[in-house]
Amino acid sequence: MVNFEQFGREVASAAAGLADSATQFAGEVGESVSNASEGLARFKRFNETGRDLFISGAVTSHGGNLSESDGVSIWISRRDSMLGRLSSGDIAKTAWEACDSDEGCSRELVVHRAMYFGYAQRLNLEPGQFRAAIVHAHTRHTIFRSLIEEKIVPLDS
């Protein structure tokens, strides 16, 4: 004989478990959408900045690199990427400290890290408390001057 009370409890328990799973899944989907949206906005910033540097003639196709950081992670243009034609694969995410993810990042990653660290230290900021970006441009004029001059001294600070 079927115990309807027991059956009802089992159905209610299964429904509650399903509701919990659905809530957790919805949270994960929401977080994924938020991360994708943030990644798209970041790509747009990198892409537009790189394109503007190239179109203005400030840099050659491979003359510089871009990065941004939140004090926890660093997103930086990949080694040998073309600033005027960046694709989403040309932006690498790496950690605040040296790690395996550094492979393929711009050769200037160590300089970018030092600048972010100095910025955070100077302002006494904790990881995750700031957002900053660096544009490292190898301008044509500077490259030219480096070929004909032993030393380049700026006229101002």
PDB file of C-alpha atoms in Angstrom:
ATOM      1  CA  MET A   1       0.000   0.000   0.000  1.00  0.00           C
ATOM      2  CA  VAL A   2       1.218   3.507  -0.839  1.00  0.00           C
ATOM      3  CA  ASN A   3       1.921   5.860   2.056  1.00  0.00           C
ATOM      4  CA  PHE A   4       0.710   9.182   0.654  1.00  0.00           C
ATOM      5  CA  GLU A   5       2.148  11.190   3.554  1.00  0.00           C
ATOM      6  CA  GLN A   6       5.647   9.773   2.996  1.00  0.00           C
ATOM      7  CA  PHE A   7       5.276  10.245  -0.759  1.00  0.00           C
ATOM      8  CA  GLY A   8       4.252  13.913  -0.237  1.00  0.00           C
ATOM      9  CA  ARG A   9       7.304  14.562   1.980  1.00  0.00           C
ATOM     10  CA  GLU A  10       9.614  13.036  -0.612  1.00  0.00           C
ATOM     11  CA  VAL A  11       8.100  15.115  -3.404  1.00  0.00           C
ATOM     12  CA  ALA A  12       8.369  18.299  -1.278  1.00  0.00           C
ATOM     13  CA  SER A  13      11.991  17.496  -0.412  1.00  0.00           C
ATOM     14  CA  ALA A  14      12.855  16.863  -4.066  1.00  0.00           C
ATOM     15  CA  ALA A  15      11.146  20.113  -5.090  1.00  0.00           C
ATOM     16  CA  ALA A  16      13.084  22.064  -2.437  1.00  0.00           C
ATOM     17  CA  GLY A  17      16.359  20.537  -3.649  1.00  0.00           C
ATOM     18  CA  LEU A  18      15.471  21.407  -7.227  1.00  0.00           C
ATOM     19  CA  ALA A  19      14.647  24.993  -6.221  1.00  0.00           C
ATOM     20  CA  ASP A  20      18.005  25.311  -4.413  1.00  0.00           C
ATOM     21  CA  SER A  21      19.837  23.970  -7.458  1.00  0.00           C
ATOM     22  CA  ALA A  22      17.968  26.341  -9.761  1.00  0.00           C
ATOM     23  CA  THR A  23      18.802  29.310  -7.509  1.00  0.00           C
ATOM     24  CA  GLN A  24      22.478  28.350  -7.438  1.00  0.00           C
ATOM     25  CA  PHE A  25      22.522  27.870 -11.215  1.00  0.00           C
ATOM     26  CA  ALA A  26      20.835  31.256 -11.753  1.00  0.00           C
ATOM     27  CA  GLY A  27      23.501  32.893  -9.568  1.00  0.00           C
ATOM     28  CA  GLU A  28      26.277  31.225 -11.561  1.00  0.00           C
ATOM     29  CA  VAL A  29      24.708  32.303 -14.843  1.00  0.00           C
ATOM     30  CA  GLY A  30      24.331  35.866 -13.546  1.00  0.00           C
ATOM     31  CA  GLU A  31      27.996  35.942 -12.494  1.00  0.00           C
ATOM     32  CA  SER A  32      29.074  34.572 -15.888  1.00  0.00           C
ATOM     33  CA  VAL A  33      27.047  37.235 -17.699  1.00  0.00           C
ATOM     34  CA  SER A  34      28.548  39.938 -15.488  1.00  0.00           C
ATOM     35  CA  ASN A  35      32.088  38.643 -16.141  1.00  0.00           C
ATOM     36  CA  ALA A  36      31.421  38.458 -19.888  1.00  0.00           C
ATOM     37  CA  SER A  37      30.069  42.008 -19.884  1.00  0.00           C
ATOM     38  CA  GLU A  38      33.129  43.260 -17.983  1.00  0.00           C
ATOM     39  CA  GLY A  39      35.428  41.372 -20.371  1.00  0.00           C
ATOM     40  CA  LEU A  40      33.680  42.887 -23.385  1.00  0.00           C
ATOM     41  CA  ALA A  41      34.002  46.404 -21.939  1.00  0.00           C
ATOM     42  CA  ARG A  42      37.703  45.770 -21.240  1.00  0.00           C
ATOM     43  CA  PHE A  43      38.280  44.510 -24.797  1.00  0.00           C
ATOM     44  CA  LYS A  44      36.531  47.600 -26.157  1.00  0.00           C
ATOM     45  CA  ARG A  45      38.825  49.896 -24.112  1.00  0.00           C
ATOM     46  CA  PHE A  46      41.954  48.043 -25.257  1.00  0.00           C
ATOM     47  CA  ASN A  47      40.784  47.898 -28.868  1.00  0.00           C
ATOM     48  CA  GLU A  48      39.833  51.574 -29.115  1.00  0.00           C
ATOM     49  CA  THR A  49      42.990  52.794 -27.370  1.00  0.00           C
ATOM     50  CA  GLY A  50      45.258  50.624 -29.527  1.00  0.00           C
ATOM     51  CA  ARG A  51      43.463  51.653 -32.704  1.00  0.00           C
ATOM     52  CA  ASP A  52      43.630  55.354 -31.794  1.00  0.00           C
ATOM     53  CA  LEU A  53      47.370  55.132 -31.056  1.00  0.00           C
ATOM     54  CA  PHE A  54      47.986  53.447 -34.400  1.00  0.00           C
ATOM     55  CA  ILE A  55      45.675  55.630 -36.514  1.00  0.00           C
ATOM     56  CA  SER A  56      47.140  58.816 -35.015  1.00  0.00           C
ATOM     57  CA  GLY A  57      50.605  57.657 -36.063  1.00  0.00           C
ATOM     58  CA  ALA A  58      51.809  57.617 -32.451  1.00  0.00           C
ATOM     59  CA  VAL A  59      52.895  53.977 -32.748  1.00  0.00           C
ATOM     60  CA  THR A  60      53.815  51.472 -35.408  1.00  0.00           C
ATOM     61  CA  SER A  61      51.785  48.269 -35.666  1.00  0.00           C
ATOM     62  CA  HIS A  62      53.783  46.540 -32.903  1.00  0.00           C
ATOM     63  CA  GLY A  63      55.068  49.623 -31.073  1.00  0.00           C
ATOM     64  CA  GLY A  64      53.776  49.396 -27.527  1.00  0.00           C
ATOM     65  CA  ASN A  65      51.522  47.603 -25.104  1.00  0.00           C
ATOM     66  CA  LEU A  66      48.478  48.231 -22.949  1.00  0.00           C
ATOM     67  CA  SER A  67      47.403  46.975 -19.547  1.00  0.00           C
ATOM     68  CA  GLU A  68      44.889  47.513 -16.793  1.00  0.00           C
ATOM     69  CA  SER A  69      44.722  46.211 -13.243  1.00  0.00           C
ATOM     70  CA  ASP A  70      42.374  46.031 -10.291  1.00  0.00           C
ATOM     71  CA  GLY A  71      45.209  45.281  -7.870  1.00  0.00           C
ATOM     72  CA  VAL A  72      44.449  41.566  -7.975  1.00  0.00           C
ATOM     73  CA  SER A  73      44.760  40.721 -11.665  1.00  0.00           C
ATOM     74  CA  ILE A  74      46.463  42.344 -14.628  1.00  0.00           C
ATOM     75  CA  TRP A  75      45.126  42.267 -18.173  1.00  0.00           C
ATOM     76  CA  ILE A  76      47.864  43.057 -20.676  1.00  0.00           C
ATOM     77  CA  SER A  77      48.318  42.945 -24.435  1.00  0.00           C
ATOM     78  CA  ARG A  78      50.084  39.802 -25.594  1.00  0.00           C
ATOM     79  CA  ARG A  79      53.626  39.694 -26.917  1.00  0.00           C
ATOM     80  CA  ASP A  80      53.768  40.649 -30.625  1.00  0.00           C
ATOM     81  CA  SER A  81      50.129  41.785 -30.793  1.00  0.00           C
ATOM     82  CA  MET A  82      49.243  44.627 -33.135  1.00  0.00           C
ATOM     83  CA  LEU A  83      47.773  47.523 -31.144  1.00  0.00           C
ATOM     84  CA  GLY A  84      45.855  48.794 -34.168  1.00  0.00           C
ATOM     85  CA  ARG A  85      44.178  45.410 -34.730  1.00  0.00           C
ATOM     86  CA  LEU A  86      43.683  43.749 -31.366  1.00  0.00           C
ATOM     87  CA  SER A  87      41.478  40.702 -31.089  1.00  0.00           C
ATOM     88  CA  SER A  88      40.051  39.303 -27.868  1.00  0.00           C
ATOM     89  CA  GLY A  89      42.834  36.682 -27.893  1.00  0.00           C
ATOM     90  CA  ASP A  90      45.436  39.464 -27.765  1.00  0.00           C
ATOM     91  CA  ILE A  91      44.573  40.336 -24.167  1.00  0.00           C
ATOM     92  CA  ALA A  92      46.022  38.066 -21.503  1.00  0.00           C
ATOM     93  CA  LYS A  93      44.956  37.886 -17.875  1.00  0.00           C
ATOM     94  CA  THR A  94      47.656  37.247 -15.310  1.00  0.00           C
ATOM     95  CA  ALA A  95      48.140  37.587 -11.583  1.00  0.00           C
ATOM     96  CA  TRP A  96      49.576  40.406  -9.512  1.00  0.00           C
ATOM     97  CA  GLU A  97      52.615  38.214  -8.764  1.00  0.00           C
ATOM     98  CA  ALA A  98      54.752  36.347 -11.320  1.00  0.00           C
ATOM     99  CA  CYS A  99      53.125  33.052 -12.375  1.00  0.00           C
ATOM    100  CA  ASP A 100      52.686  30.595 -15.250  1.00  0.00           C
ATOM    101  CA  SER A 101      50.026  32.845 -16.816  1.00  0.00           C
ATOM    102  CA  ASP A 102      52.799  35.329 -17.669  1.00  0.00           C
ATOM    103  CA  GLU A 103      53.765  33.185 -20.678  1.00  0.00           C
ATOM    104  CA  GLY A 104      52.854  35.067 -23.851  1.00  0.00           C
ATOM    105  CA  CYS A 105      52.222  38.381 -22.092  1.00  0.00           C
ATOM    106  CA  SER A 106      54.003  41.510 -23.253  1.00  0.00           C
ATOM    107  CA  ARG A 107      57.723  41.510 -22.497  1.00  0.00           C
ATOM    108  CA  GLU A 108      57.059  44.699 -20.526  1.00  0.00           C
ATOM    109  CA  LEU A 109      54.843  42.904 -17.971  1.00  0.00           C
ATOM    110  CA  VAL A 110      57.490  43.248 -15.269  1.00  0.00           C
ATOM    111  CA  VAL A 111      57.529  47.040 -15.786  1.00  0.00           C
ATOM    112  CA  HIS A 112      53.720  47.238 -15.691  1.00  0.00           C
ATOM    113  CA  ARG A 113      53.681  45.191 -12.458  1.00  0.00           C
ATOM    114  CA  ALA A 114      56.258  47.485 -10.873  1.00  0.00           C
ATOM    115  CA  MET A 115      54.245  50.576 -11.844  1.00  0.00           C
ATOM    116  CA  TYR A 116      50.974  49.153 -10.456  1.00  0.00           C
ATOM    117  CA  PHE A 117      52.712  48.062  -7.275  1.00  0.00           C
ATOM    118  CA  GLY A 118      54.296  51.504  -6.849  1.00  0.00           C
ATOM    119  CA  TYR A 119      50.933  53.201  -7.460  1.00  0.00           C
ATOM    120  CA  ALA A 120      49.185  51.033  -4.879  1.00  0.00           C
ATOM    121  CA  GLN A 121      52.005  51.444  -2.375  1.00  0.00           C
ATOM    122  CA  ARG A 122      52.226  55.227  -2.806  1.00  0.00           C
ATOM    123  CA  LEU A 123      48.482  55.637  -2.205  1.00  0.00           C
ATOM    124  CA  ASN A 124      48.386  52.900   0.462  1.00  0.00           C
ATOM    125  CA  LEU A 125      45.769  50.917  -1.480  1.00  0.00           C
ATOM    126  CA  GLU A 126      44.882  47.307  -0.815  1.00  0.00           C
ATOM    127  CA  PRO A 127      44.439  44.786  -3.663  1.00  0.00           C
ATOM    128  CA  GLY A 128      41.060  45.220  -5.293  1.00  0.00           C
ATOM    129  CA  GLN A 129      40.690  48.825  -4.075  1.00  0.00           C
ATOM    130  CA  PHE A 130      41.661  50.470  -7.332  1.00  0.00           C
ATOM    131  CA  ARG A 131      41.557  50.334 -11.091  1.00  0.00           C
ATOM    132  CA  ALA A 132      44.411  51.689 -13.169  1.00  0.00           C
ATOM    133  CA  ALA A 133      45.667  51.432 -16.728  1.00  0.00           C
ATOM    134  CA  ILE A 134      48.989  51.884 -18.497  1.00  0.00           C
ATOM    135  CA  VAL A 135      49.638  52.825 -22.107  1.00  0.00           C
ATOM    136  CA  HIS A 136      53.259  52.115 -23.024  1.00  0.00           C
ATOM    137  CA  ALA A 137      53.744  53.615 -26.459  1.00  0.00           C
ATOM    138  CA  HIS A 138      56.915  53.354 -28.520  1.00  0.00           C
ATOM    139  CA  THR A 139      56.242  56.491 -30.516  1.00  0.00           C
ATOM    140  CA  ARG A 140      57.848  56.860 -33.928  1.00  0.00           C
ATOM    141  CA  HIS A 141      59.565  60.101 -32.953  1.00  0.00           C
ATOM    142  CA  THR A 142      61.118  58.556 -29.851  1.00  0.00           C
ATOM    143  CA  ILE A 143      62.314  55.532 -31.797  1.00  0.00           C
ATOM    144  CA  PHE A 144      63.832  57.816 -34.442  1.00  0.00           C
ATOM    145  CA  ARG A 145      65.568  59.952 -31.804  1.00  0.00           C
ATOM    146  CA  SER A 146      66.950  56.819 -30.144  1.00  0.00           C
ATOM    147  CA  LEU A 147      68.614  55.870 -33.429  1.00  0.00           C
ATOM    148  CA  ILE A 148      70.433  59.196 -33.823  1.00  0.00           C
ATOM    149  CA  GLU A 149      71.019  60.278 -30.213  1.00  0.00           C
ATOM    150  CA  GLU A 150      72.933  58.610 -27.401  1.00  0.00           C
ATOM    151  CA  LYS A 151      70.724  60.235 -24.796  1.00  0.00           C
ATOM    152  CA  ILE A 152      67.210  61.708 -24.989  1.00  0.00           C
ATOM    153  CA  VAL A 153      66.558  64.450 -22.461  1.00  0.00           C
ATOM    154  CA  PRO A 154      62.964  65.715 -22.205  1.00  0.00           C
ATOM    155  CA  LEU A 155      62.433  69.471 -22.179  1.00  0.00           C
ATOM    156  CA  ASP A 156      60.104  69.169 -19.177  1.00  0.00           C
ATOM    157  CA  SER A 157      59.317  66.648 -16.481  1.00  0.00           C
TER     158      SER A 157
END
